[in-house]
mmCIF file of N, CA and C in Angstrom:
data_model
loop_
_atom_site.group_PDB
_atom_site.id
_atom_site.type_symbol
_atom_site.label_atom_id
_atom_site.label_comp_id
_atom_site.label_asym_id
_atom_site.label_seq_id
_atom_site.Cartn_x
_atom_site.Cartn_y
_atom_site.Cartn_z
ATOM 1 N N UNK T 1 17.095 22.833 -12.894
ATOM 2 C CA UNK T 1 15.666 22.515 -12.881
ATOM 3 C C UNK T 1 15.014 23.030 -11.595
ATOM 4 N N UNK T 2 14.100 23.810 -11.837
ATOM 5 C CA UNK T 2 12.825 24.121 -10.417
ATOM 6 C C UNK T 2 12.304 23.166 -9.926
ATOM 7 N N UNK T 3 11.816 23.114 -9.004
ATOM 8 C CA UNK T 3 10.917 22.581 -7.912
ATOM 9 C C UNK T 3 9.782 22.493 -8.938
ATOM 10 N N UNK T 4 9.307 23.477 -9.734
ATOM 11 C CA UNK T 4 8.186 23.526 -10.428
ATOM 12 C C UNK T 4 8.169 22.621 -11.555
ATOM 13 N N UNK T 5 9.248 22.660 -12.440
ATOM 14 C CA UNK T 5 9.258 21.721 -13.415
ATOM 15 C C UNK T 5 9.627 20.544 -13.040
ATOM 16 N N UNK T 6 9.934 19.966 -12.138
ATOM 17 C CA UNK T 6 9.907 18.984 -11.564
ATOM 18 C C UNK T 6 8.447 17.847 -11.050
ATOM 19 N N UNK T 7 7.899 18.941 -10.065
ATOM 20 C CA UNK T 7 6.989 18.536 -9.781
ATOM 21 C C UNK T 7 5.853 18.477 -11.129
ATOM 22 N N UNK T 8 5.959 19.402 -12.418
ATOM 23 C CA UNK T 8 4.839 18.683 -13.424
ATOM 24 C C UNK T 8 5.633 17.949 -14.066
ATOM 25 N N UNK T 9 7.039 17.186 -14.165
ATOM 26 C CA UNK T 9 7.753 15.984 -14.644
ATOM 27 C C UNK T 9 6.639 14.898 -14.026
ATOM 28 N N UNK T 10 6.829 15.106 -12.794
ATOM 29 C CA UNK T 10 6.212 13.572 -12.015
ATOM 30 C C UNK T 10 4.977 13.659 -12.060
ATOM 31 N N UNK T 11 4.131 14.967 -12.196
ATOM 32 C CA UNK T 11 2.765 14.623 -12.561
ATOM 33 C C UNK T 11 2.526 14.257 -14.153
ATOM 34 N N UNK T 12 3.040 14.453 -14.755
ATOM 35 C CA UNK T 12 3.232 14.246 -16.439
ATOM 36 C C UNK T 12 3.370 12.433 -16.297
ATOM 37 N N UNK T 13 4.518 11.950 -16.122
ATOM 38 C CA UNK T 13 4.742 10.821 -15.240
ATOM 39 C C UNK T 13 3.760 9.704 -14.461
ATOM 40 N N UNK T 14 3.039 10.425 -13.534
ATOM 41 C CA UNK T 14 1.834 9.268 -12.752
ATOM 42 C C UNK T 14 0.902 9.521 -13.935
ATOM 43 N N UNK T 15 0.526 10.402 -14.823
ATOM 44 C CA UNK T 15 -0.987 10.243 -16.050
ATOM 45 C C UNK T 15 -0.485 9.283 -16.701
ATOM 46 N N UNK T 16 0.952 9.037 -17.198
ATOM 47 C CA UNK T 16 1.483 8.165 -18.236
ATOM 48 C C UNK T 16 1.375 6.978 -17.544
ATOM 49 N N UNK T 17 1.656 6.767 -16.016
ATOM 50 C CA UNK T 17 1.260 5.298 -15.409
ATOM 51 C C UNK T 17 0.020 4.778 -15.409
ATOM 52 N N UNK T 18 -0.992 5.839 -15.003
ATOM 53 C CA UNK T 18 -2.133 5.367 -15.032
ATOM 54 C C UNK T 18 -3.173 5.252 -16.579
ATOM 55 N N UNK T 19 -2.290 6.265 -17.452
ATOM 56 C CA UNK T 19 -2.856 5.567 -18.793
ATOM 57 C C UNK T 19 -1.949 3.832 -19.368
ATOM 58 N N UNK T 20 -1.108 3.760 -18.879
ATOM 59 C CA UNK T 20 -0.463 1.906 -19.091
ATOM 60 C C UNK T 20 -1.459 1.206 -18.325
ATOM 61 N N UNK T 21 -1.500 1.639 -17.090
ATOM 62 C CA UNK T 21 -1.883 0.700 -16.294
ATOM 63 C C UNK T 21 -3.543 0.438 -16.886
ATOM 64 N N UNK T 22 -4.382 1.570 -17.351
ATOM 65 C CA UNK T 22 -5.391 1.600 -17.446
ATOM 66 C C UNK T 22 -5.767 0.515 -19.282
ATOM 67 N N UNK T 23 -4.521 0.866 -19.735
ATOM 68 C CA UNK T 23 -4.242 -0.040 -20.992
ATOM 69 C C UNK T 23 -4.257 -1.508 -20.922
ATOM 70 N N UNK T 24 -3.329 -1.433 -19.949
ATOM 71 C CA UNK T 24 -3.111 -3.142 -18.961
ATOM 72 C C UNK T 24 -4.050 -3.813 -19.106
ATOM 73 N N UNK T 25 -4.883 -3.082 -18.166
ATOM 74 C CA UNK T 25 -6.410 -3.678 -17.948
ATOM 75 C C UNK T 25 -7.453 -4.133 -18.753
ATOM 76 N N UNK T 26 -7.144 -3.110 -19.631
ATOM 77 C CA UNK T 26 -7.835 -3.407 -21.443
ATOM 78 C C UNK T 26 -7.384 -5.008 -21.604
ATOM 79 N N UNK T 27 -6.040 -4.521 -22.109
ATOM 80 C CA UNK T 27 -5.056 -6.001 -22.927
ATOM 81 C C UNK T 27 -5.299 -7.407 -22.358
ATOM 82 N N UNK T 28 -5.415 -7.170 -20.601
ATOM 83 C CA UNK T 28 -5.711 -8.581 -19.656
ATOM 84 C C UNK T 28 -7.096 -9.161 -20.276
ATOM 85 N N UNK T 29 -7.993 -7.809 -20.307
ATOM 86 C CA UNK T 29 -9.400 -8.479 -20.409
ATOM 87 C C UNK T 29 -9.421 -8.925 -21.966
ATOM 88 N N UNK T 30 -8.781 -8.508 -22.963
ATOM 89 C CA UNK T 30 -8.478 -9.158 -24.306
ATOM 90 C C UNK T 30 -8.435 -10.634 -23.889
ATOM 91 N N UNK T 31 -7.333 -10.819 -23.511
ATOM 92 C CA UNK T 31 -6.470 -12.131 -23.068
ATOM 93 C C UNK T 31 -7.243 -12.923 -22.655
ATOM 94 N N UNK T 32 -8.198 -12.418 -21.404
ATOM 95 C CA UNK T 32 -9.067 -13.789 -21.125
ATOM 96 C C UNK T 32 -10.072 -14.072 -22.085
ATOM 97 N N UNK T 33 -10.789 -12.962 -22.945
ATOM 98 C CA UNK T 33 -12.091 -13.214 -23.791
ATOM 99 C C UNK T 33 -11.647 -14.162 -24.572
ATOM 100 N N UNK T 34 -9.746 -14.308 -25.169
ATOM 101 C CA UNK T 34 -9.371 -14.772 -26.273
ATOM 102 C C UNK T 34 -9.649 -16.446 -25.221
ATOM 103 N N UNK T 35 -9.066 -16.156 -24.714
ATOM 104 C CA UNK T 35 -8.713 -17.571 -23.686
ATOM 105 C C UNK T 35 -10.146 -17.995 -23.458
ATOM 106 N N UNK T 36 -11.038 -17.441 -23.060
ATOM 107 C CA UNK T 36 -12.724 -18.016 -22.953
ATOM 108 C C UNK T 36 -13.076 -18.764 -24.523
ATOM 109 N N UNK T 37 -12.801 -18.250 -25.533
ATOM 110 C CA UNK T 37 -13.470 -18.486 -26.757
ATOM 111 C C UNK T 37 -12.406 -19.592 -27.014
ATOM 112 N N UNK T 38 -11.301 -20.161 -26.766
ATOM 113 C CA UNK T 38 -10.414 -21.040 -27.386
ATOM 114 C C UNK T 38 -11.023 -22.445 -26.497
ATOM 115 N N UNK T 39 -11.643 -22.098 -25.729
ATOM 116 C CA UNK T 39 -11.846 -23.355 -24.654
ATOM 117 C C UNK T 39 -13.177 -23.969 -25.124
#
């Protein structure tokens, strides 16, 4: 493996974190709307 394909592994890699993480954020704010409306 290159230096090159490497380095777009781990950039391939941080988009896939920051699309979870950015998912996360979705799913949390689900969670509380559900949790606001049950109360």
């Amino acid at each position: 493996m290159t230096i090159e394909e490497l380095e777009k592994q781990v950039s391939d890699l941080q988009a896939e974190k920051e699309a979870m993480n950015a998912k996360n954020k979705e799913l949390l704010g689900e969670v509380k709307k559900l949790k606001a409306k049950k109360r």
